[in-house]
CSV table of C-alpha atoms and ligand atoms in Angstrom, one decimal:
chain,number,residue,atom,x,y,z
A,1,UNK,CA,107.6,73.3,130.4
A,2,UNK,CA,105.3,74.8,127.9
A,3,UNK,CA,102.1,76.6,128.9
A,4,UNK,CA,99.4,77.0,126.3
A,5,UNK,CA,96.3,79.3,126.5
A,6,UNK,CA,93.6,80.2,124.0
A,7,UNK,CA,90.0,81.4,123.5
A,8,UNK,CA,89.8,83.8,126.4
A,9,UNK,CA,88.4,86.8,124.6
A,10,UNK,CA,85.2,88.0,122.9
A,11,UNK,CA,84.4,90.7,120.4
A,12,UNK,CA,83.5,92.9,123.4
A,13,UNK,CA,86.9,92.7,125.0
A,14,UNK,CA,90.0,91.0,126.3
A,15,UNK,CA,92.8,89.4,124.3
A,16,UNK,CA,94.6,86.1,124.9
A,17,UNK,CA,98.0,87.9,124.3
A,18,UNK,CA,97.2,90.2,127.2
A,19,UNK,CA,96.5,87.3,129.5
A,20,UNK,CA,99.8,85.9,128.3
A,21,UNK,CA,101.6,89.1,129.2
A,22,UNK,CA,100.0,89.2,132.7
A,23,UNK,CA,100.9,85.5,133.2
A,24,UNK,CA,104.5,86.2,132.3
A,25,UNK,CA,104.7,88.7,135.1
A,26,UNK,CA,102.9,86.6,137.6
A,27,UNK,CA,105.1,83.6,136.8
A,28,UNK,CA,108.2,85.7,137.3
A,29,UNK,CA,106.8,86.9,140.7
A,30,UNK,CA,106.2,83.3,141.7
A,31,UNK,CA,109.9,82.4,140.9
A,32,UNK,CA,109.1,80.6,137.6
A,33,UNK,CA,111.7,81.5,135.0
A,34,UNK,CA,110.1,82.6,131.7
A,35,UNK,CA,112.2,81.5,128.7
A,36,UNK,CA,110.0,82.7,125.8
A,37,UNK,CA,106.6,84.2,125.2
A,38,UNK,CA,105.2,83.0,121.9
A,39,UNK,CA,102.2,84.1,119.9
A,40,UNK,CA,101.0,81.7,117.2
A,41,UNK,CA,98.4,82.4,114.6
A,42,UNK,CA,96.4,79.4,113.6
A,43,UNK,CA,94.1,78.7,110.6
A,44,UNK,CA,92.7,82.1,109.6
A,45,UNK,CA,89.6,80.4,108.2
A,46,UNK,CA,88.3,79.0,111.5
A,47,UNK,CA,84.8,80.4,112.0
A,48,UNK,CA,85.0,80.4,115.8
A,49,UNK,CA,87.8,82.9,115.9
A,50,UNK,CA,87.2,86.2,117.6
A,51,UNK,CA,89.7,88.2,115.5
A,52,UNK,CA,93.1,86.8,114.3
A,53,UNK,CA,93.0,83.2,115.6
A,54,UNK,CA,95.8,83.8,118.0
A,55,UNK,CA,97.0,81.4,120.8
A,56,UNK,CA,99.8,81.9,123.3
A,57,UNK,CA,102.6,79.6,124.5
A,58,UNK,CA,104.9,80.4,127.3
A,59,UNK,CA,108.1,78.4,127.8
A,60,UNK,CA,109.1,78.4,131.4
A,61,UNK,CA,111.2,76.6,134.0
A,62,UNK,CA,109.8,75.8,137.5
A,63,UNK,CA,107.2,73.8,139.4
A,64,UNK,CA,104.6,72.4,137.0
A,65,UNK,CA,101.7,72.0,139.4
A,66,UNK,CA,102.1,75.6,140.8
A,67,UNK,CA,102.4,76.9,137.2
A,68,UNK,CA,99.2,75.1,136.1
A,69,UNK,CA,97.4,76.5,139.1
A,70,UNK,CA,98.7,80.0,138.5
A,71,UNK,CA,97.7,79.8,134.8
A,72,UNK,CA,94.2,78.6,135.5
A,73,UNK,CA,93.7,81.3,138.1
A,74,UNK,CA,94.9,83.9,135.6
A,75,UNK,CA,92.5,82.7,132.9
A,76,UNK,CA,89.6,82.3,135.4
A,77,UNK,CA,90.2,85.9,136.6
A,78,UNK,CA,90.6,87.6,133.2
A,79,UNK,CA,88.8,85.6,130.4
A,80,UNK,CA,85.4,86.7,129.1
A,81,UNK,CA,83.6,83.7,130.5
A,82,UNK,CA,80.2,85.4,130.0
A,83,UNK,CA,80.5,85.6,126.3
A,84,UNK,CA,78.8,82.8,124.5
A,85,UNK,CA,81.6,82.1,122.1
A,86,UNK,CA,84.4,82.1,124.7
A,87,UNK,CA,85.6,78.7,125.6
A,88,UNK,CA,89.0,78.9,127.3
A,89,UNK,CA,91.7,76.2,127.2
A,90,UNK,CA,94.8,75.8,129.3
A,91,UNK,CA,97.5,73.2,128.9
A,92,UNK,CA,100.9,72.8,130.6
A,93,UNK,CA,103.3,70.1,129.5
A,94,UNK,CA,106.8,69.1,130.4
A,95,UNK,CA,107.1,67.3,127.1
A,96,UNK,CA,106.6,69.2,123.9
A,97,UNK,CA,104.2,67.3,121.7
A,98,UNK,CA,105.3,66.6,118.1
A,99,UNK,CA,104.5,69.5,115.8
A,100,UNK,CA,101.9,67.6,113.7
A,101,UNK,CA,99.0,69.0,115.8
A,102,UNK,CA,100.4,72.6,115.4
A,103,UNK,CA,100.6,72.2,111.6
A,104,UNK,CA,97.1,70.7,111.5
A,105,UNK,CA,95.6,73.6,113.5
A,106,UNK,CA,97.5,76.1,111.3
A,107,UNK,CA,96.6,74.6,108.0
A,108,UNK,CA,93.5,72.6,108.6
A,109,UNK,CA,90.7,72.0,111.1
A,110,UNK,CA,91.0,70.0,114.4
A,111,UNK,CA,88.7,68.8,117.1
A,112,UNK,CA,88.8,69.0,120.9
A,113,UNK,CA,89.1,65.2,121.1
A,114,UNK,CA,92.2,65.3,118.9
A,115,UNK,CA,93.7,68.0,121.1
A,116,UNK,CA,92.9,66.0,124.3
A,117,UNK,CA,94.5,62.9,122.7
A,118,UNK,CA,97.7,64.8,122.1
A,119,UNK,CA,97.7,66.3,125.6
A,120,UNK,CA,97.1,62.8,127.1
A,121,UNK,CA,99.9,61.3,125.0
A,122,UNK,CA,102.5,63.7,126.6
A,123,UNK,CA,101.1,63.6,130.2
A,124,UNK,CA,100.1,67.2,130.1
A,125,UNK,CA,98.0,69.0,132.8
A,126,UNK,CA,95.1,70.7,131.0
A,127,UNK,CA,91.7,72.3,131.6
A,128,UNK,CA,89.1,73.1,129.1
A,129,UNK,CA,86.3,75.5,130.2
A,130,UNK,CA,82.7,75.5,128.9
A,131,UNK,CA,82.8,73.6,125.5
A,132,UNK,CA,86.6,73.3,125.8
A,133,UNK,CA,87.3,74.5,122.3
A,134,UNK,CA,90.2,76.6,123.5
A,135,UNK,CA,92.1,73.4,124.1
A,136,UNK,CA,92.7,73.2,120.4
A,137,UNK,CA,94.6,76.5,120.2
A,138,UNK,CA,96.3,75.8,123.6
A,139,UNK,CA,97.6,72.4,122.4
A,140,UNK,CA,98.7,73.8,119.0
A,141,UNK,CA,100.6,76.6,120.8
A,142,UNK,CA,102.4,74.1,123.0
A,143,UNK,CA,103.2,71.9,120.0
A,144,UNK,CA,104.3,74.8,117.8
A,145,UNK,CA,107.7,75.0,116.1
A,146,UNK,CA,108.9,78.1,114.3
A,147,UNK,CA,111.5,77.3,111.7
A,148,UNK,CA,110.9,80.9,110.5
A,149,UNK,CA,110.0,83.4,113.2
A,150,UNK,CA,109.3,87.1,113.6
A,151,UNK,CA,108.6,89.3,116.7
A,152,UNK,CA,105.9,91.5,117.9
A,153,UNK,CA,106.1,94.1,120.7
A,154,UNK,CA,102.6,94.5,122.1
A,155,UNK,CA,101.8,97.5,124.3
A,156,UNK,CA,98.7,97.1,126.5
A,157,UNK,CA,96.4,99.8,127.8
A,158,UNK,CA,95.7,100.6,131.4
A,159,UNK,CA,92.4,99.0,132.4
A,160,UNK,CA,90.6,102.3,132.9
A,161,UNK,CA,91.2,103.1,129.3
A,162,UNK,CA,89.7,100.0,127.7
A,163,UNK,CA,87.0,100.8,125.3
A,164,UNK,CA,87.9,104.5,125.0
A,165,UNK,CA,89.6,106.0,121.9
A,166,UNK,CA,93.4,105.2,121.8
A,167,UNK,CA,95.8,108.0,122.1
A,168,UNK,CA,98.8,107.2,119.8
A,169,UNK,CA,100.6,109.9,117.9
A,170,UNK,CA,100.2,109.2,114.2
A,171,UNK,CA,103.3,111.0,113.0
A,172,UNK,CA,105.4,109.1,115.5
A,173,UNK,CA,104.2,105.8,114.0
A,174,UNK,CA,105.2,107.0,110.5
A,175,UNK,CA,108.6,108.0,111.9
A,176,UNK,CA,109.0,104.6,113.6
A,177,UNK,CA,108.4,102.9,110.2
A,178,UNK,CA,110.6,105.2,108.2
A,179,UNK,CA,113.5,104.7,110.7
A,180,UNK,CA,113.3,101.0,111.2
A,181,UNK,CA,111.7,99.6,108.0
A,182,UNK,CA,112.3,97.1,106.4
A,183,UNK,CA,113.4,95.5,109.7
A,184,UNK,CA,109.9,96.3,111.0
A,185,UNK,CA,106.7,96.3,109.0
A,186,UNK,CA,102.9,96.9,109.1
A,187,UNK,CA,103.2,99.8,111.6
A,188,UNK,CA,101.7,102.0,109.0
A,189,UNK,CA,100.6,101.7,105.3
A,190,UNK,CA,102.5,104.5,103.6
A,191,UNK,CA,100.9,103.9,100.2
A,192,UNK,CA,97.4,104.3,101.6
A,193,UNK,CA,98.4,106.8,104.3
A,194,UNK,CA,96.9,104.6,107.1
A,195,UNK,CA,98.0,103.5,110.6
A,196,UNK,CA,97.9,99.7,110.7
A,197,UNK,CA,99.3,98.8,114.2
A,198,UNK,CA,96.6,100.4,116.4
A,199,UNK,CA,93.5,98.3,116.7
A,200,UNK,CA,90.0,99.8,116.8
A,201,UNK,CA,88.4,97.0,118.9
A,202,UNK,CA,87.7,97.4,122.6
A,203,UNK,CA,90.5,95.0,123.7
A,204,UNK,CA,93.5,95.9,125.9
A,205,UNK,CA,96.0,96.2,123.0
A,206,UNK,CA,97.3,99.8,122.5
A,207,UNK,CA,99.6,99.0,119.5
A,208,UNK,CA,101.7,96.2,118.1
A,209,UNK,CA,105.1,96.6,116.3
A,210,UNK,CA,106.2,93.7,114.1
A,211,UNK,CA,109.7,93.1,113.0
A,212,UNK,CA,112.6,90.7,112.4
A,213,UNK,CA,114.2,90.8,115.9
A,214,UNK,CA,113.4,91.9,119.5
A,215,UNK,CA,116.0,94.7,119.1
A,216,UNK,CA,114.3,96.1,115.9
A,217,UNK,CA,110.8,96.1,117.4
A,218,UNK,CA,112.1,97.8,120.5
A,219,UNK,CA,113.9,100.3,118.4
A,220,UNK,CA,110.7,101.1,116.4
A,221,UNK,CA,108.7,101.3,119.7
A,222,UNK,CA,111.1,103.9,121.0
A,223,UNK,CA,109.8,106.4,118.4
A,224,UNK,CA,106.2,105.9,119.4
A,225,UNK,CA,104.4,108.6,121.5
A,226,UNK,CA,101.2,107.4,123.1
A,227,UNK,CA,99.1,107.3,126.2
A,228,UNK,CA,101.1,105.5,128.9
A,229,UNK,CA,100.8,101.7,128.5
A,230,UNK,CA,100.1,99.4,131.4
A,231,UNK,CA,102.8,96.9,130.2
A,232,UNK,CA,104.6,95.7,127.1
A,233,UNK,CA,105.5,92.2,125.9
A,234,UNK,CA,107.7,91.1,123.1
A,235,UNK,CA,106.3,87.9,121.6
A,236,UNK,CA,108.1,85.5,119.3
A,237,UNK,CA,105.6,84.7,116.5
A,238,UNK,CA,104.8,82.8,113.3
A,239,UNK,CA,103.3,86.0,111.9
A,240,UNK,CA,104.7,87.1,108.5
A,241,UNK,CA,106.0,83.7,107.6
A,242,UNK,CA,103.5,82.3,105.1
A,243,UNK,CA,103.5,79.1,107.1
A,244,UNK,CA,99.7,78.7,106.6
A,245,UNK,CA,100.3,78.2,102.8
A,246,UNK,CA,100.8,74.8,101.2
A,247,UNK,CA,101.4,74.1,97.5
A,248,UNK,CA,98.0,73.5,95.8
A,249,UNK,CA,96.6,72.3,92.5
A,250,UNK,CA,93.5,73.8,90.9
A,251,UNK,CA,90.8,71.2,91.1
A,252,UNK,CA,92.2,69.7,94.3
A,253,UNK,CA,91.6,72.5,96.7
A,254,UNK,CA,89.8,72.0,100.1
A,255,UNK,CA,87.6,74.6,101.7
A,256,UNK,CA,89.2,76.6,104.5
A,257,UNK,CA,92.8,75.8,103.6
A,258,UNK,CA,95.4,78.3,102.3
A,259,UNK,CA,97.4,77.6,99.2
A,260,UNK,CA,100.0,78.8,96.7
A,261,UNK,CA,98.8,77.5,93.3
A,262,UNK,CA,99.8,78.0,89.7
A,263,UNK,CA,97.5,78.7,86.8
A,264,UNK,CA,96.9,80.5,83.6
A,265,UNK,CA,94.7,83.5,83.4
A,266,UNK,CA,91.5,82.8,81.5
A,267,UNK,CA,89.3,85.7,80.4
A,268,UNK,CA,89.8,89.3,81.5
A,269,UNK,CA,89.6,90.1,85.2
A,270,UNK,CA,86.3,91.8,86.1
A,271,UNK,CA,85.4,94.4,88.7
A,272,UNK,CA,82.1,93.7,90.5
A,273,UNK,CA,79.9,95.5,92.9
A,274,UNK,CA,81.8,97.0,95.8
A,275,UNK,CA,85.0,97.2,93.7
A,276,UNK,CA,85.9,93.5,94.3
A,277,UNK,CA,88.0,92.1,91.4
A,278,UNK,CA,87.6,88.6,90.2
A,279,UNK,CA,90.1,86.6,88.2
A,280,UNK,CA,89.8,83.1,86.7
A,281,UNK,CA,92.8,80.8,86.7
A,282,UNK,CA,93.0,77.5,84.9
A,283,UNK,CA,95.2,74.5,85.2
A,284,UNK,CA,94.7,71.2,83.3
A,285,UNK,CA,91.3,72.3,82.1
A,286,UNK,CA,90.0,73.1,85.6
A,287,UNK,CA,89.3,76.6,86.7
A,288,UNK,CA,89.3,78.5,90.0
A,289,UNK,CA,88.1,82.0,90.8
A,290,UNK,CA,90.5,84.2,92.6
A,291,UNK,CA,89.3,87.4,94.4
A,292,UNK,CA,91.0,90.6,95.2
A,293,UNK,CA,88.6,92.3,97.5
A,294,UNK,CA,88.2,96.1,97.8
A,295,UNK,CA,90.3,96.4,101.0
A,296,UNK,CA,93.3,95.2,99.0
A,297,UNK,CA,93.2,98.7,97.4
A,298,UNK,CA,96.0,99.2,94.8
A,299,UNK,CA,96.7,95.4,94.6
A,300,UNK,CA,93.5,95.2,92.5
A,301,UNK,CA,95.2,97.3,89.8
A,302,UNK,CA,97.8,94.5,89.4
A,303,UNK,CA,95.1,91.9,89.0
A,304,UNK,CA,93.2,94.1,86.6
A,305,UNK,CA,96.3,94.3,84.4
A,306,UNK,CA,96.4,90.6,83.8
A,307,UNK,CA,95.3,89.2,80.4
A,308,UNK,CA,94.4,85.8,79.2
A,309,UNK,CA,97.4,83.6,78.8
A,310,UNK,CA,99.4,85.2,81.7
A,311,UNK,CA,100.8,82.5,83.9
A,312,UNK,CA,100.8,83.3,87.6
A,313,UNK,CA,101.1,81.7,91.1
A,314,UNK,CA,98.4,82.9,93.5
A,315,UNK,CA,98.5,82.7,97.3
A,316,UNK,CA,95.4,82.8,99.5
A,317,UNK,CA,92.7,81.0,101.4
A,318,UNK,CA,90.2,78.9,99.5
A,319,UNK,CA,86.8,80.0,101.0
A,320,UNK,CA,83.4,79.7,99.5
A,321,UNK,CA,84.8,78.3,96.3
A,322,UNK,CA,87.3,81.1,95.6
A,323,UNK,CA,90.9,81.9,96.5
A,324,UNK,CA,91.1,85.1,98.4
A,325,UNK,CA,94.3,86.6,97.1
A,326,UNK,CA,97.2,87.6,99.5
A,327,UNK,CA,99.9,87.8,96.9
A,328,UNK,CA,100.6,87.0,93.3
A,329,UNK,CA,103.7,85.9,91.4
A,330,UNK,CA,103.8,86.6,87.7
A,331,UNK,CA,105.6,83.8,85.9
A,332,UNK,CA,105.0,84.7,82.3
A,333,UNK,CA,103.3,87.6,80.6
A,334,UNK,CA,101.3,86.8,77.4
A,335,UNK,CA,101.2,89.2,74.5
A,336,UNK,CA,98.3,91.6,75.1
A,337,UNK,CA,96.6,92.6,71.9
A,338,UNK,CA,93.6,94.8,70.9
A,339,UNK,CA,91.7,93.5,67.9
A,340,UNK,CA,89.4,95.9,66.0
A,341,UNK,CA,88.2,96.7,62.5
A,342,UNK,CA,91.0,98.2,60.3
A,343,UNK,CA,91.2,101.8,59.1
A,344,UNK,CA,90.1,102.1,55.4
A,345,UNK,CA,93.2,102.7,53.2
A,346,UNK,CA,91.2,104.8,50.8
A,347,UNK,CA,89.4,107.3,53.1
A,348,UNK,CA,91.1,106.9,56.5
A,349,UNK,CA,87.9,106.1,58.4
A,350,UNK,CA,87.7,103.1,60.6
A,351,UNK,CA,85.7,100.2,59.0
A,352,UNK,CA,82.9,98.4,60.7
A,353,UNK,CA,82.1,94.7,60.8
A,354,UNK,CA,80.4,93.4,57.7
A,355,UNK,CA,78.7,90.6,59.6
A,356,UNK,CA,79.9,87.4,61.2
A,357,UNK,CA,82.7,85.9,59.1
A,358,UNK,CA,82.3,88.5,56.4
A,359,UNK,CA,85.2,90.8,57.3
A,360,UNK,CA,85.0,94.6,57.4
A,361,UNK,CA,83.4,97.2,55.3
A,362,UNK,CA,84.0,101.0,55.0
A,363,UNK,CA,80.7,102.8,55.5
A,364,UNK,CA,82.1,105.9,53.6
A,365,UNK,CA,83.6,104.4,50.4
A,366,UNK,CA,82.4,100.8,50.5
A,367,UNK,CA,86.0,99.3,50.5
A,368,UNK,CA,86.3,95.9,52.1
A,369,UNK,CA,88.9,94.1,54.1
A,370,UNK,CA,89.1,90.6,55.5
A,371,UNK,CA,91.8,91.2,58.2
A,372,UNK,CA,91.3,93.1,61.5
A,373,UNK,CA,93.8,95.5,62.9
A,374,UNK,CA,95.8,93.7,65.6
A,375,UNK,CA,97.6,96.1,68.0
A,376,UNK,CA,100.1,94.8,70.5
A,377,UNK,CA,99.6,96.6,73.8
A,378,UNK,CA,102.4,97.5,76.1
A,379,UNK,CA,102.3,95.5,79.4
A,380,UNK,CA,102.6,97.6,82.5
A,381,UNK,CA,103.4,94.5,84.7
A,382,UNK,CA,106.7,92.8,85.0
A,383,UNK,CA,107.3,89.2,86.0
A,384,UNK,CA,107.8,88.9,89.8
A,385,UNK,CA,105.8,89.1,93.0
A,386,UNK,CA,103.0,91.5,94.0
A,387,UNK,CA,101.3,91.7,97.4
A,388,UNK,CA,98.4,93.3,99.1
A,389,UNK,CA,99.2,96.5,101.0
A,390,UNK,CA,99.9,96.4,104.8
A,391,UNK,CA,96.3,97.5,105.6
A,392,UNK,CA,95.0,94.3,104.0
A,393,UNK,CA,97.7,91.9,105.0
A,394,UNK,CA,96.8,88.9,107.1
A,395,UNK,CA,98.8,88.1,110.2
A,396,UNK,CA,100.4,85.0,108.7
A,397,UNK,CA,101.2,86.5,105.3
A,398,UNK,CA,104.9,87.0,104.7
A,399,UNK,CA,105.7,90.6,103.5
A,400,UNK,CA,107.7,90.5,100.3
A,401,UNK,CA,110.4,92.6,102.0
A,402,UNK,CA,111.2,89.5,104.0
A,403,UNK,CA,112.0,87.7,100.8
A,404,UNK,CA,110.3,84.8,99.1
A,405,UNK,CA,110.8,81.2,100.4
A,406,UNK,CA,112.6,78.9,98.0
A,407,UNK,CA,109.6,76.6,97.4
A,408,UNK,CA,107.5,79.5,96.4
A,409,UNK,CA,110.2,80.8,94.0
A,410,UNK,CA,110.5,77.4,92.6
A,411,UNK,CA,106.7,77.4,91.8
A,412,UNK,CA,107.1,80.7,90.1
A,413,UNK,CA,109.9,79.5,88.0
A,414,UNK,CA,108.6,76.0,87.2
A,415,UNK,CA,107.2,75.5,83.7
A,416,UNK,CA,104.7,73.0,85.0
A,417,UNK,CA,101.0,73.2,85.3
A,418,UNK,CA,99.7,75.8,82.9
A,419,UNK,CA,97.5,75.7,79.8
A,420,UNK,CA,100.1,76.3,77.1
A,421,UNK,CA,97.4,76.9,74.5
A,422,UNK,CA,96.5,80.0,76.4
A,423,UNK,CA,100.0,81.6,76.7
A,424,UNK,CA,100.2,81.8,73.0
A,425,UNK,CA,97.1,83.9,72.8
A,426,UNK,CA,95.9,86.2,71.1
B,1,ATP,P1,92.4,86.7,119.7
B,1,ATP,O1,93.1,86.8,118.4
B,1,ATP,O2,92.0,88.0,120.2
B,1,ATP,O3,93.1,85.8,120.6
B,1,ATP,P2,91.1,84.7,118.3
B,1,ATP,O4,90.8,85.3,117.0
B,1,ATP,O5,92.3,84.0,118.6
B,1,ATP,O6,91.1,85.8,119.3
B,1,ATP,P3,89.7,82.7,119.7
B,1,ATP,O7,88.8,83.4,120.7
B,1,ATP,O8,90.9,82.1,120.3
B,1,ATP,O9,89.9,83.7,118.6
B,1,ATP,O10,88.8,81.6,119.0
B,1,ATP,C1,89.4,80.6,118.1
B,1,ATP,C2,88.9,79.2,118.5
B,1,ATP,O11,89.1,78.3,117.5
B,1,ATP,C3,89.6,78.7,119.7
B,1,ATP,O12,88.7,78.0,120.5
B,1,ATP,C4,90.6,77.7,119.1
B,1,ATP,O13,91.0,76.7,120.0
B,1,ATP,C5,89.9,77.2,117.9
B,1,ATP,N1,90.7,76.8,116.8
B,1,ATP,C6,91.9,77.4,116.4
B,1,ATP,N2,92.4,76.8,115.4
B,1,ATP,C7,91.5,75.8,115.0
B,1,ATP,C8,91.5,74.8,114.0
B,1,ATP,N3,92.4,74.7,113.1
B,1,ATP,N4,90.5,73.9,114.0
B,1,ATP,C9,89.5,74.0,114.9
B,1,ATP,N5,89.5,75.0,115.9
B,1,ATP,C10,90.5,75.8,116.0
């Protein structure tokens, strides 16, 4: 059977994955065999999420009624019922629903009624508390399929420590990453000298180690020195898989969905207040703004190096009318040129404009020229993929060290969908 739970926490505390870890132990004590603990991330653009829009599914074998009762009791004991935005959902099903609802919750928006319809169709036992919104995530978790999967070892704090500063030895985290990367990732951000895997929120998570197999996350964890955890759970996850992305076309994007789209750079990227970098892409005469926000740090330098006519593929969520960049593939680099008044051949001084359409004039000797100086600039970028650093990476975003899926590589290499007039620029 599959047990789904969601929406148990609030910004002030708790975490659905912690309840999942407690439930795994209580199920085992009750003689229910746990086959897998799964952590799925759903649409990152859902406004009701507390943090990372996580939901949990536990696959188990045993008595369904007893399991349902145990799960509800666990959620009723531990969920943050007093928080206004916490609306827990529990679902237990002997039949796994088709994955459509999972993909809808991952890439789009769903309603409680749609979740209930799915649960009814498979004869699930379910309970939605308060406004029942958590049934959406619980149903999506139960219906989830992971054609690509990664793992996360989550260590949880003892209850008396919740809300106090976490004691995790920084250097041990860097050693864990050095020793086990690239089989693990996002423990630290070496480029920015930051710890990534230790949260700052008042929830029970002490740290989380992400990697490609249970063995690798356990190996990385063995290097970590910290306060003594209450318990640890290895989850199978859809994190780091890019499964939230769908191929998109500029002009046909829908708010709150995440895309990989192809376009040609129009105009020079600009840096606005707060250090956020904005880039305009065009395809078929339609434009979209892409944003590399300040927390994406050095990734903004890649965006700033783009010039009109470059052809790129851009991944990110379309929110508030712009695509918030998670990664960028450079398909084709245009010639970058600097156009300025020529140097006077007679006196060696740089000429100035003689007025619109009138060419250039030397202010020293009066010589005239019609042609500007066109200097070809060296491009610092190379075709290929660029990503935000670990500190800015979203849970679902696939690190480049995991490779690039074939459909994304095909979009990078395709010669479709770009304004050819612009690649020939100057
Ligand atoms: P945590 O990561 O700590 O578990 P969270 O960020 O997962 O917290 P929740 O408290 O679970 O946030 O809140 C997310 C809410 O949004 C849940 O009620 C969930 O059922 C609902 N939800 C998830 N995905 C969708 C979706 N695609 N459409 C509509 N509602 C969704």
